[in-house]
Short mmCIF file of C-alpha atoms in Angstrom, two decimals:
data_model
loop_
_atom_site.label_atom_id
_atom_site.label_comp_id
_atom_site.label_asym_id
_atom_site.label_seq_id
_atom_site.Cartn_x
_atom_site.Cartn_y
_atom_site.Cartn_z
CA MET K 383 -52.89 37.93 79.25
CA ALA K 384 -51.24 39.86 82.10
CA LYS K 385 -48.14 38.30 83.62
CA PHE K 386 -48.67 36.46 86.90
CA LEU K 387 -47.04 38.53 89.66
CA GLY K 388 -47.72 36.58 92.83
CA PHE K 389 -50.18 35.77 95.59
CA ILE K 390 -52.09 37.48 98.35
CA ALA K 391 -51.29 35.21 101.28
CA TYR K 392 -53.09 37.14 104.00
CA GLU K 393 -55.52 40.05 104.29
CA GLY K 394 -56.67 40.90 107.78
CA PRO K 395 -55.81 42.56 111.07
CA SER K 396 -52.22 43.09 112.12
CA GLU K 397 -51.12 40.92 115.02
CA ILE K 398 -49.42 44.06 116.33
CA ASP K 399 -52.20 46.65 116.47
CA GLY K 400 -55.21 45.22 114.65
CA LYS K 401 -54.98 47.58 111.67
CA PRO K 402 -55.54 46.17 108.15
CA ILE K 403 -52.51 44.60 106.47
CA VAL K 404 -51.79 42.41 103.49
CA VAL K 405 -49.05 39.86 102.82
CA ILE K 406 -47.90 39.65 99.20
CA VAL K 407 -45.73 36.77 98.00
CA ASN K 408 -43.95 37.45 94.71
CA LYS K 409 -40.82 36.73 92.67
CA ILE K 410 -41.91 33.11 92.74
CA ASP K 411 -40.68 32.06 89.30
CA ASP K 412 -37.90 34.54 88.59
CA GLY K 413 -36.55 35.27 92.08
CA SER K 414 -34.99 38.46 93.37
CA LYS K 415 -32.23 40.19 91.40
CA ASN K 416 -30.57 41.28 94.66
CA GLY K 417 -26.91 40.22 94.51
CA LYS K 418 -26.71 39.49 98.23
CA THR K 419 -29.84 37.37 98.51
CA GLY K 420 -29.72 35.61 95.16
CA ALA K 421 -32.80 34.03 93.57
CA ILE K 422 -35.27 33.86 96.44
CA VAL K 423 -39.05 34.19 96.74
CA GLN K 424 -40.02 37.51 98.34
CA SER K 425 -42.82 38.47 100.73
CA PHE K 426 -44.02 41.96 101.60
CA ILE K 427 -46.05 42.85 104.69
CA ILE K 428 -47.71 46.22 104.15
CA ARG K 429 -50.72 48.22 105.26
CA SER K 430 -53.57 47.43 102.90
CA ASP K 431 -55.44 50.69 103.38
CA ILE K 432 -52.71 53.35 102.98
CA GLY K 433 -49.57 53.62 100.87
CA PRO K 434 -46.26 52.50 102.40
CA VAL K 435 -44.61 55.92 102.07
CA GLU K 436 -47.48 57.59 103.92
CA ALA K 437 -47.37 54.83 106.55
CA LEU K 438 -43.64 55.36 107.01
CA ASN K 439 -43.93 59.15 107.31
CA THR K 440 -46.86 59.13 109.73
CA GLY K 441 -45.80 56.22 111.91
CA ALA K 442 -48.66 54.03 110.69
CA ASP K 443 -46.03 51.45 109.69
CA GLU K 444 -46.14 50.37 113.34
CA SER K 445 -48.80 47.91 112.13
CA ILE K 446 -46.21 46.02 110.10
CA CYS K 447 -42.95 46.84 111.89
CA GLY K 448 -44.03 47.06 115.53
CA ASP K 449 -41.63 48.76 117.92
CA CYS K 450 -38.53 48.18 115.81
CA GLU K 451 -36.07 50.94 116.65
CA HIS K 452 -35.14 51.26 112.98
CA ARG K 453 -38.56 52.50 111.89
CA PRO K 454 -37.74 55.92 110.37
CA PHE K 455 -40.57 57.59 112.32
CA LEU K 456 -38.95 56.47 115.58
CA ALA K 457 -35.33 56.78 114.43
CA LYS K 458 -35.82 60.50 113.74
CA LYS K 459 -36.71 60.98 117.40
CA THR K 460 -34.15 58.68 118.99
CA GLY K 461 -31.18 59.04 116.64
CA LYS K 462 -31.11 55.28 115.96
CA VAL K 463 -30.10 53.91 112.58
CA PRO K 464 -33.09 54.13 110.16
CA CYS K 465 -34.17 51.10 108.14
CA TYR K 466 -32.29 50.72 104.86
CA VAL K 467 -35.28 49.55 102.78
CA GLN K 468 -36.11 52.02 100.00
CA VAL K 469 -39.85 52.02 100.54
CA ALA K 470 -40.59 54.47 97.71
CA LYS K 471 -39.25 51.94 95.20
CA SER K 472 -39.92 48.22 95.57
CA VAL K 473 -42.45 48.39 98.41
CA LEU K 474 -44.51 51.12 96.74
CA SER K 475 -44.44 49.17 93.49
CA VAL K 476 -45.84 46.11 95.25
CA PHE K 477 -48.56 48.18 96.94
CA ASN K 478 -49.59 49.84 93.67
CA ALA K 479 -49.82 46.46 91.92
CA TYR K 480 -51.93 45.17 94.81
CA LYS K 481 -54.31 48.10 94.47
CA ARG K 482 -54.59 47.42 90.72
CA GLY K 483 -55.65 43.85 91.47
CA ARG K 484 -52.51 42.29 90.00
CA TYR K 485 -51.99 39.70 92.75
CA THR K 486 -53.99 36.48 93.01
CA LYS K 487 -55.75 35.65 96.25
CA ALA K 488 -55.25 31.99 97.07
CA ASP K 489 -55.62 29.59 99.97
CA PRO K 490 -52.50 28.49 101.91
CA ALA K 491 -52.47 25.02 100.30
CA THR K 492 -52.30 26.51 96.80
CA ILE K 493 -49.51 28.89 97.76
CA ALA K 494 -47.63 26.11 99.55
CA ARG K 495 -47.62 24.01 96.38
CA ALA K 496 -46.37 26.99 94.34
CA LEU K 497 -43.50 27.50 96.80
CA ALA K 498 -42.50 23.84 96.91
CA GLY K 499 -38.76 23.37 96.47
CA LYS K 500 -38.03 27.11 96.66
CA ILE K 501 -36.26 29.34 99.17
CA VAL K 502 -38.65 31.86 100.73
CA ARG K 503 -37.81 35.17 102.39
CA ILE K 504 -40.28 35.64 105.24
CA GLY K 505 -40.62 39.40 105.47
CA THR K 506 -38.65 41.08 102.69
CA TYR K 507 -40.33 44.20 104.05
CA GLY K 508 -42.25 44.31 107.31
CA ASP K 509 -41.90 42.10 110.36
CA PRO K 510 -43.24 38.55 109.93
CA PHE K 511 -44.85 38.78 113.39
CA ALA K 512 -47.46 41.19 111.98
CA ALA K 513 -49.16 38.22 110.26
CA PRO K 514 -50.21 34.93 111.90
CA VAL K 515 -47.41 32.42 112.40
CA ARG K 516 -49.72 29.60 111.28
CA MET K 517 -50.04 31.29 107.88
CA TRP K 518 -46.26 31.41 107.43
CA THR K 519 -45.72 27.80 108.49
CA SER K 520 -48.55 26.69 106.23
CA ILE K 521 -47.46 28.42 103.02
CA THR K 522 -43.79 27.44 103.46
CA ARG K 523 -44.29 23.84 104.53
CA TYR K 524 -43.01 22.44 101.20
CA ALA K 525 -40.30 25.06 100.68
CA ASP K 526 -36.67 24.03 100.55
CA GLY K 527 -35.81 26.72 103.06
CA ARG K 528 -36.91 29.88 104.86
CA ARG K 529 -34.99 33.07 105.60
CA GLY K 530 -36.72 35.33 108.11
CA TYR K 531 -36.03 37.85 110.87
CA THR K 532 -38.14 39.45 113.60
CA HIS K 533 -37.52 42.36 115.94
CA GLN K 534 -40.66 41.47 117.90
CA TRP K 535 -39.20 38.52 119.83
CA ASP K 536 -39.09 40.61 123.04
CA ARG K 537 -42.74 41.61 122.71
CA LEU K 538 -45.26 40.55 125.37
CA GLY K 539 -47.11 37.51 124.10
CA PHE K 540 -44.50 36.51 121.52
CA ASP K 541 -44.64 32.72 121.07
CA ALA K 542 -40.97 31.85 120.78
CA ALA K 543 -41.67 28.13 120.45
CA ALA K 544 -43.81 28.73 117.36
CA TRP K 545 -41.58 31.34 115.72
CA ALA K 546 -38.09 30.02 116.51
CA PRO K 547 -38.08 27.30 113.82
CA ILE K 548 -38.87 29.73 110.99
CA VAL K 549 -37.19 33.07 111.81
CA MET K 550 -34.11 34.53 113.44
CA ALA K 551 -34.32 37.02 116.29
CA SER K 552 -32.94 40.36 115.09
CA ALA K 553 -30.62 41.89 117.68
CA ASP K 554 -28.79 45.21 117.80
CA SER K 555 -26.52 44.47 120.75
CA ILE K 556 -24.74 41.61 122.48
CA ASP K 557 -27.13 41.90 125.43
CA GLN K 558 -30.17 41.64 123.16
CA ALA K 559 -28.67 38.58 121.48
CA ALA K 560 -28.12 36.87 124.84
CA LYS K 561 -31.71 37.57 125.90
CA ALA K 562 -33.10 36.16 122.65
CA ASN K 563 -31.00 33.03 123.10
CA LEU K 564 -32.55 32.53 126.55
CA LEU K 565 -35.96 32.48 124.85
CA GLY K 566 -34.77 29.69 122.57
CA MET K 567 -34.19 31.85 119.49
CA ARG K 568 -31.21 31.81 117.17
CA VAL K 569 -29.98 35.34 116.51
CA PHE K 570 -29.00 37.55 113.61
CA ARG K 571 -27.07 40.45 115.16
CA VAL K 572 -26.03 43.71 113.52
CA SER K 573 -22.74 45.02 114.87
CA VAL K 574 -20.95 48.33 114.46
CA GLY K 575 -17.81 47.19 112.70
CA VAL K 576 -16.66 43.57 112.62
CA ASP K 577 -17.40 42.19 116.08
CA VAL K 578 -17.84 38.41 116.06
CA GLN K 579 -18.47 36.91 119.51
CA THR K 580 -18.11 33.34 120.77
CA GLY K 581 -20.96 31.28 119.38
CA GLU K 582 -21.40 33.53 116.34
CA ALA K 583 -20.39 33.24 112.70
CA MET K 584 -19.96 36.03 110.18
CA CYS K 585 -22.69 36.29 107.55
CA PRO K 586 -21.21 34.56 104.44
CA ALA K 587 -23.07 36.97 102.14
CA SER K 588 -21.59 40.06 103.80
CA ALA K 589 -18.87 42.27 102.38
CA GLU K 590 -16.63 41.59 105.38
CA ALA K 591 -16.89 37.84 104.65
CA GLY K 592 -15.97 38.37 101.01
CA LYS K 593 -19.53 37.78 99.73
CA ARG K 594 -18.69 34.12 99.39
CA SER K 595 -22.33 33.05 99.35
CA THR K 596 -25.88 34.37 98.93
CA CYS K 597 -28.96 34.08 101.14
CA ALA K 598 -30.44 31.64 98.63
CA LYS K 599 -27.45 29.29 98.87
CA CYS K 600 -26.66 29.75 102.55
CA THR K 601 -28.80 27.87 105.11
CA LEU K 602 -27.69 29.69 108.27
CA CYS K 603 -30.67 32.06 108.71
CA SER K 604 -33.17 29.24 109.12
CA GLY K 605 -34.03 29.68 112.78
CA THR K 606 -33.85 26.63 115.01
CA SER K 607 -34.79 24.33 112.11
CA ILE K 608 -31.02 23.82 111.88
CA GLN K 609 -28.30 23.59 114.52
CA ALA K 610 -25.78 26.33 113.84
CA ARG K 611 -24.10 29.35 115.36
CA ASP K 612 -25.81 32.69 115.57
CA ILE K 613 -25.03 35.09 112.71
CA VAL K 614 -23.48 38.56 112.87
CA ILE K 615 -23.17 41.17 110.13
CA ALA K 616 -21.52 44.58 110.22
CA ASP K 617 -23.85 47.57 110.06
CA HIS K 618 -24.14 48.65 106.43
CA ALA K 619 -27.00 51.15 106.69
CA SER K 620 -26.55 54.78 105.70
CA GLY K 621 -23.93 56.48 107.89
CA HIS K 622 -22.32 53.24 109.08
CA ALA K 623 -18.80 54.55 108.44
CA ARG K 624 -19.34 57.40 110.91
CA ARG K 625 -20.57 54.97 113.55
CA VAL K 626 -17.47 52.78 113.17
CA ILE K 627 -15.22 55.82 113.59
CA ALA K 628 -17.18 56.92 116.66
CA ILE K 629 -16.72 53.51 118.30
CA ALA K 630 -13.02 53.44 117.46
CA THR K 631 -12.34 56.87 118.98
CA ALA K 632 -14.57 56.46 122.05
#
């Protein structure tokens, strides 16, 4: 019998542009082997009709990443920092397994029971906003914790009241962080170099914090479901060292 890989939590139109997407929930029993995150259930939001590498190269990943400035298709044009996710590895593997029929389609109640007592990453790849918020709240209602981030909090029609308890607002500047706070969101901000502001705490899983925890053990990226400071982490994407030098010499 083939090994159980995970669930199909959603198949349908993207909340961003209406194109077909799928949400895969996996690593339920064995967790991620990522040293930073620790053992945590993963979820992938991908186009269901075309491969993730093709989507990335053609800009069709807008369906699952929206207007995030780190989408490689946009970053090539603007010079912004491209997303660090290695799509040709883990994401492509998930897509290929999906196309082979290796994931089990199940209703939210079944998935919720399977995730009971576990820590769930909402959007290991892709922005959670691409799928309905009610799906996320339903499948994680018995989980011990959620870790999620969205760049779509500034999008017209974004329901901050619904999303704030389950995800952090991703911010790339102090001004963005302040704006997200005004909407009622807690913030996860990426800084160039170590730049902790009043009301923020350094990510405990980061290198600059000595990697004293993991995402699985830490509870800070749980949206407004907890009362805590906003979180900041130093940019660690490709080329970050050059950006730190540029800031220092400006």
